[in-house]
Coordinates of C-alpha atoms and ligand atoms in Angstrom, one line a residue:
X878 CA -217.2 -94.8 -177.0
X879 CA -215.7 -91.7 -175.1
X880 CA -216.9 -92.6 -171.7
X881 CA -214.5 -91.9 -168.8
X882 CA -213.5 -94.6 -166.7
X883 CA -216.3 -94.4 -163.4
X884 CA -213.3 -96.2 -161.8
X885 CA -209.1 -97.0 -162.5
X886 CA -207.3 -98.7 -161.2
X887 CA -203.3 -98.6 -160.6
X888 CA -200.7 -101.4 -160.3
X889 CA -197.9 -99.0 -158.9
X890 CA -194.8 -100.9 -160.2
X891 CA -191.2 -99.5 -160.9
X892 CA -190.2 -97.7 -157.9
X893 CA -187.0 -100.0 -157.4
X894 CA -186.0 -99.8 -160.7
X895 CA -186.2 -95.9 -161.0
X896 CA -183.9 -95.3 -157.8
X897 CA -181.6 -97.9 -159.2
X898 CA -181.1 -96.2 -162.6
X899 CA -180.1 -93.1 -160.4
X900 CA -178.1 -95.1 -158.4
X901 CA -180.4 -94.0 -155.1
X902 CA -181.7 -96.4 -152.7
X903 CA -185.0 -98.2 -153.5
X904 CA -186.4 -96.5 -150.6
X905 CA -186.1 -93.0 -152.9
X906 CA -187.8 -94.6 -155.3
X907 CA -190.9 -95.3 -152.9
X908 CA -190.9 -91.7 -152.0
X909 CA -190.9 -90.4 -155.0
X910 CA -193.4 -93.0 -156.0
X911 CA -195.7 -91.3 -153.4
X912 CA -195.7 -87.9 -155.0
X913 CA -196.1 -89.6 -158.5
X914 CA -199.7 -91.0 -156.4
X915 CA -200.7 -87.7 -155.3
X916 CA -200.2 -86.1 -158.4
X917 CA -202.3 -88.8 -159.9
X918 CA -205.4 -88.4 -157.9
X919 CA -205.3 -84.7 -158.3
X920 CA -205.4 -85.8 -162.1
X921 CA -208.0 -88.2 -161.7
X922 CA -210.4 -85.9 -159.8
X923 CA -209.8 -83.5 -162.4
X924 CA -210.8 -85.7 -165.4
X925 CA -214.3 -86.8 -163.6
X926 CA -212.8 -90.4 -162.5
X927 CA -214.9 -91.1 -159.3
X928 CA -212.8 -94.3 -158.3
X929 CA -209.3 -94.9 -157.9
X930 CA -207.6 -98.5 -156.8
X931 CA -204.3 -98.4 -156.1
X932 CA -201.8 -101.3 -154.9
X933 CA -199.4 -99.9 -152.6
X934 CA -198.5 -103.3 -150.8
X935 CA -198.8 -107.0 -151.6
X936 CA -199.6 -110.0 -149.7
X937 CA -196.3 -111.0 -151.0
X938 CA -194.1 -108.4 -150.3
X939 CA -193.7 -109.0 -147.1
X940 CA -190.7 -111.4 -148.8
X941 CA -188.6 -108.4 -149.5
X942 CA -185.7 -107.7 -147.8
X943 CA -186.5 -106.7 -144.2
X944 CA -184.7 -102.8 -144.4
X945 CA -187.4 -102.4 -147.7
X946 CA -190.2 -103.6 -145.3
X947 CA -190.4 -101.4 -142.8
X948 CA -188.8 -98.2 -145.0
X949 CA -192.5 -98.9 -146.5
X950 CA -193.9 -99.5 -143.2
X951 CA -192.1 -96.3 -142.2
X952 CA -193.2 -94.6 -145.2
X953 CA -196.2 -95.0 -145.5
X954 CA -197.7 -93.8 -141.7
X955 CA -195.6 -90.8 -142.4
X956 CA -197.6 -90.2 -145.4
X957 CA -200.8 -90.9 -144.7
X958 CA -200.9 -88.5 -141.6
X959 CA -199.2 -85.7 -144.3
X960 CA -201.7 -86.2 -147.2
X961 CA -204.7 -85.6 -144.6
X962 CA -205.1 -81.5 -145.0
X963 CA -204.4 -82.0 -148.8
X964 CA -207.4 -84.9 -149.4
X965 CA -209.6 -82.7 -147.5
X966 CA -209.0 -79.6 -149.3
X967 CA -209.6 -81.7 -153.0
X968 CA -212.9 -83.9 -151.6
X969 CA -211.2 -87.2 -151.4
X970 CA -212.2 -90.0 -149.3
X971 CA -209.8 -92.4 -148.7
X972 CA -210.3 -96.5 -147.7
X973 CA -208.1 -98.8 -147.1
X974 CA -208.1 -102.2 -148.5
X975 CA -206.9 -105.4 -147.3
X976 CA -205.9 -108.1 -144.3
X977 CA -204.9 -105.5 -141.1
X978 CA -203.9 -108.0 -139.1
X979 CA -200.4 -107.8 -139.1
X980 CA -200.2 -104.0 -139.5
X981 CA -198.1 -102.6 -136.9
X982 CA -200.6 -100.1 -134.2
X983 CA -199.0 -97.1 -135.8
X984 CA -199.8 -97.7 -139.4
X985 CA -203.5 -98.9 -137.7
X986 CA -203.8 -95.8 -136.3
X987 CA -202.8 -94.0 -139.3
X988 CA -205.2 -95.9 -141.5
X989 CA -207.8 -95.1 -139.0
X990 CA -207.8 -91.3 -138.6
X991 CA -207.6 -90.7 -142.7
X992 CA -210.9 -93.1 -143.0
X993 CA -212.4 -91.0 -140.2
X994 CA -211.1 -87.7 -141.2
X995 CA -212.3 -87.8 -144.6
X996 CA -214.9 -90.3 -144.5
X997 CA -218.0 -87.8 -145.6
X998 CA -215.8 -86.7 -148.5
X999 CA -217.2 -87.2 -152.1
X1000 CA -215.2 -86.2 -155.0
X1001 CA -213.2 -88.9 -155.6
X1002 CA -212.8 -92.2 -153.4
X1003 CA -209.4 -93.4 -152.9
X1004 CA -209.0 -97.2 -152.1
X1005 CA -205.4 -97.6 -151.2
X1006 CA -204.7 -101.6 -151.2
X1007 CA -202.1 -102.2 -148.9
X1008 CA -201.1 -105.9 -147.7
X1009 CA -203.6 -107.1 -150.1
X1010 CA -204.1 -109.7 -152.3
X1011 CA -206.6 -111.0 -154.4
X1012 CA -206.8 -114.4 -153.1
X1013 CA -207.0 -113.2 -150.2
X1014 CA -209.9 -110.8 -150.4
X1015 CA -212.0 -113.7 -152.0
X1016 CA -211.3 -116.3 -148.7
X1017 CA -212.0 -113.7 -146.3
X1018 CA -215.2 -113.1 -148.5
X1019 CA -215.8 -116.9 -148.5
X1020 CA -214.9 -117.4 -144.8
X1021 CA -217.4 -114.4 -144.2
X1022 CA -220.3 -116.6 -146.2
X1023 CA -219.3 -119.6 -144.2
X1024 CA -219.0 -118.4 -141.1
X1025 CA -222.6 -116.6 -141.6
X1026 CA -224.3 -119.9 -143.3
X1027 CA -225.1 -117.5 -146.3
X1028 CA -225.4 -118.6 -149.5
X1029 CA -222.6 -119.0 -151.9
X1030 CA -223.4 -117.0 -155.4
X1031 CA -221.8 -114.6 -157.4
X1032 CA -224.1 -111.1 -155.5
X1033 CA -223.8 -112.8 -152.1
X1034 CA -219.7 -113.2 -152.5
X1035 CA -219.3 -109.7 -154.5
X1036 CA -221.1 -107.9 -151.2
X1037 CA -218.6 -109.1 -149.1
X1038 CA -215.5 -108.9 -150.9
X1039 CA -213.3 -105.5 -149.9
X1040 CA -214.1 -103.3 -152.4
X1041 CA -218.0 -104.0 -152.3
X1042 CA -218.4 -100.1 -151.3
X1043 CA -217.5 -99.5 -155.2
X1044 CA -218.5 -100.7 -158.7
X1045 CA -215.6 -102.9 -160.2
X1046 CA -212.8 -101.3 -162.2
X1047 CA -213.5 -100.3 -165.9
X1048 CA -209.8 -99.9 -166.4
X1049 CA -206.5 -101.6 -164.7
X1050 CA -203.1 -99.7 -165.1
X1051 CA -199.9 -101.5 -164.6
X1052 CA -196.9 -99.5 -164.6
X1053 CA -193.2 -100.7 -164.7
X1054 CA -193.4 -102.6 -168.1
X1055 CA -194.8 -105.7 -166.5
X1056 CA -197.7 -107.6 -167.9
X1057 CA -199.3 -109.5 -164.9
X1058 CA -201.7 -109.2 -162.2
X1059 CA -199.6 -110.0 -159.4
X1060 CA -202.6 -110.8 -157.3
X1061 CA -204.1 -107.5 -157.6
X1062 CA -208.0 -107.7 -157.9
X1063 CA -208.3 -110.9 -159.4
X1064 CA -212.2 -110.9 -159.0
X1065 CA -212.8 -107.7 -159.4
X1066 CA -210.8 -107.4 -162.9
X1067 CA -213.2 -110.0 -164.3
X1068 CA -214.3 -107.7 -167.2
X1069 CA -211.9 -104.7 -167.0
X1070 CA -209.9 -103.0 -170.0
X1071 CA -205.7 -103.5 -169.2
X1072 CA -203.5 -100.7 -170.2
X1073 CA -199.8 -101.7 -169.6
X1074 CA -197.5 -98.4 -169.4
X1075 CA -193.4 -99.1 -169.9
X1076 CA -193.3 -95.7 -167.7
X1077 CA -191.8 -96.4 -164.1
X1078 CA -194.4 -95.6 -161.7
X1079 CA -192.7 -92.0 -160.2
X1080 CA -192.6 -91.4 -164.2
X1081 CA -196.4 -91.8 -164.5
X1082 CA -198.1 -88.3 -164.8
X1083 CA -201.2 -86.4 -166.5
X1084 CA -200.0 -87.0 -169.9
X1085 CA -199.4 -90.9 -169.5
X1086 CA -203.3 -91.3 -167.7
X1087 CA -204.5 -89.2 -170.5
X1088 CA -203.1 -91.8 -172.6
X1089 CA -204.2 -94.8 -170.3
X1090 CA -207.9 -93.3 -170.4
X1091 CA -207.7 -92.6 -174.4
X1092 CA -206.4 -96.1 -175.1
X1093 CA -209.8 -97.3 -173.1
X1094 CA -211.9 -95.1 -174.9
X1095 CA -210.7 -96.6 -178.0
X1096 CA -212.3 -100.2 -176.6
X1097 CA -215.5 -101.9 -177.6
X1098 CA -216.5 -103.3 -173.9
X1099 CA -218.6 -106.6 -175.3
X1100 CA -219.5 -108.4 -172.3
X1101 CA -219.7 -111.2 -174.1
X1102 CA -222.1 -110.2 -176.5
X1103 CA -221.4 -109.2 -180.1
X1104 CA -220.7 -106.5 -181.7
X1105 CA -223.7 -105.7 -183.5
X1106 CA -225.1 -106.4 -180.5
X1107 CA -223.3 -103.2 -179.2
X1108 CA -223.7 -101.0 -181.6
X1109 CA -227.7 -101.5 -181.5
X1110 CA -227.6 -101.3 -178.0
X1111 CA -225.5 -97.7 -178.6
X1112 CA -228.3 -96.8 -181.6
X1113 CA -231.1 -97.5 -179.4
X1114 CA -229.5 -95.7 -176.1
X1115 CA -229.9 -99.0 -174.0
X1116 CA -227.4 -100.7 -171.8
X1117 CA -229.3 -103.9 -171.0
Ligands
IPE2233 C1 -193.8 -101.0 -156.6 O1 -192.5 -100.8 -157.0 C2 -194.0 -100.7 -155.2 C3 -194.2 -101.8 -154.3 C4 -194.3 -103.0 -154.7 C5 -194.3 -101.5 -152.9 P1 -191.4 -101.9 -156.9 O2 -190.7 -101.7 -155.6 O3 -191.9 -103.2 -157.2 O4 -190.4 -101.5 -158.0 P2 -189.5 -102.5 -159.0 O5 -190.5 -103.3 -159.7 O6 -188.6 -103.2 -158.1 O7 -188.9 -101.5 -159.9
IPE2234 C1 -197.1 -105.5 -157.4 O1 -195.8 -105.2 -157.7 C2 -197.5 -105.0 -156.0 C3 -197.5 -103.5 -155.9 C4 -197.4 -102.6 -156.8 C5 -197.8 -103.1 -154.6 P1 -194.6 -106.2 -157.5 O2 -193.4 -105.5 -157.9 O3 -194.6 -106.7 -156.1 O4 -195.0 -107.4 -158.4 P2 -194.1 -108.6 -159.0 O5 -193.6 -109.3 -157.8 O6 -193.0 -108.1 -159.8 O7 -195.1 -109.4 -159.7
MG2235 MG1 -192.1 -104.4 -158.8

C-alpha cells in the first residue's frame, strides 16, 4: 500500500524539553514549536495530506504552572492573528477544536476571525485542538444526544462529536518520545496507524513526516478482517 494519509494527525509534545536542553525558558520552546507547526502544514499540503489534527492544548494543561498558562494563552492569539495572510496565501482552512468556554474573549476573538477569514479555503484543513480532550469531546457529544432525545448509536454519536466535519485520522503522530494518548482523540483513533517520533516537536520537519508517512505506508490496515482477506480485496480493486 502507498496511499497517503487523507488525514494525520499530530501530538505536539517536547517543547519544554527542547528550551530546557538550551537552557531557555519553556515559553521558547512553545515559540519555536509554532514555527515547527507552520512548517509542517506547508509540508503536508505539499504531500497531498488533506487533513491535519493537531493538539496544541489539553483539557489538562490547564494544571501547569500559571506563568506557562497564559505565555500559551498569550501565544497563541498572537499567532493565530499572524498566520492569517500566510493560510490564505497556501489554501488552508483552519477550525478549532474543543470546550471554548473558558477561553479568554481575546483568544475567542482570535479563533473566530481565522475560522471566518479562511473558512471557504480548500487545500488543506487545519483542526487546531486547543483545550481539548477526548473525554470530553465524547460527553459533549453524548450531552448533545441527550439533550436532543436522539438516539444513541455509533453514526448518531460520530455526527456530533468535534471533528464530525472530517473523516477520522489514518495516522496519529506523537512527538517527544512518549508513547500515550494523553486524551487526544480517543474515539476518533479507534482504527488509526501510531507512529511515535523520539524528535522534540520544534525538531520535527519534512524529513521526519516523510518518515512518519513511509512507516504508514509500510502498514496492512485490516480492519479486523484478515489478511487474505486484504489482499483479495487489493486484487479485485474493492474496498468493501
Ligand atoms: C507540548 O510540549 C506543548 C503543550 C503541551 C502545550 P510540552 O510543553 O508538553 O513539552 P515537554 O513534554 O514538557 O517537553
Ligand atoms: C499532550 O502533551 C498535549 C499536547 C501536546 C497539547 P502533554 O505534554 O500535556 O502530555 P502528558 O501530560 O505528558 O501526557
Ligand atoms: Mg509534554
Amino acid at each position: 500500500m502507498s496511499q497517503m494519509p487523507h488525514h494525520i494527525a499530530i501530538v505536539m509534545d517536547g517543547n519544554g524539553r527542547w528550551a530546557s536542553k538550551r537552557y531557555l525558558p519553556r515559553i521558547a520552546g512553545h515559540k519555536q514549536g509554532v514555527d515547527s507547526l507552520r512548517r509542517c502544514v506547508r509540508a503536508a499540503g505539499q504531500c497531498g495530506v488533506k487533513v491535519l489534527t493537531v493538539f496544541a492544548f489539553s483539557s489538562e494543561n490547564w494544571s501547569r504552572p500559571a506563568d506557562e498558562v497564559s505565555g500559551l494563552m498569550d501565544l497563541f492569539a498572537l499567532a493565530i492573528g499572524r498566520e492569517i495572510p500566510q493560510l490564505m496565501a497556501d489554501g488552508v482552512r483552519i477550525c478549532f477544536v474543543g470546550e471554548r468556554a473558558g477561553l479568554s474573549p481575546r483568544v475567542l476573538a482570535g479563533i473566530e476571525a481565522a475560522e471566518r477569514a479562511t473558512a471557504s479555503n480548500t487545500k488543506l484543513i487545519l483542526n487546531v485542538c486547543f483545550n481539548y480532550g477526548g473525554r470530553w469531546d465524547i460527553v459533549q457529544a453524548a450531552a448533545r444526544l441527550a439533550a436532543q432525545g436522539s438516539a444513541v448509536t455509533e453514526q448518531t454519536l460520530s455526527a456530533a462529536m468535534s471533528l464530525a466535519h472530517v473523516p477520522d485520522p489514518d495516522l496519529v503522530v506523537r512527538t517527544g518520545g512518549e508513547q500515550r494518548i494523553s486524551n487526544f482523540l480517543l474515539w476518533q483513533s479507534a482504527y488509526s496507524e501510531f507512529y511515535f517520533s523520539d524528535k522534540l516537536w520544534p525538531e520535527f520537519d519534512e524529513a521526519e513526516l516523510d518518515r512518519a508517512i513511509a512507516s504508514f505506508q509500510q502498514r496492512e490496515r485490516r480492519f479486523g478482517k484478515t489478511s487474505g482477506q486484504i489482499a483479495a480485496q487489493a486484487a479485485d480493486g474493492s474496498s468493501s
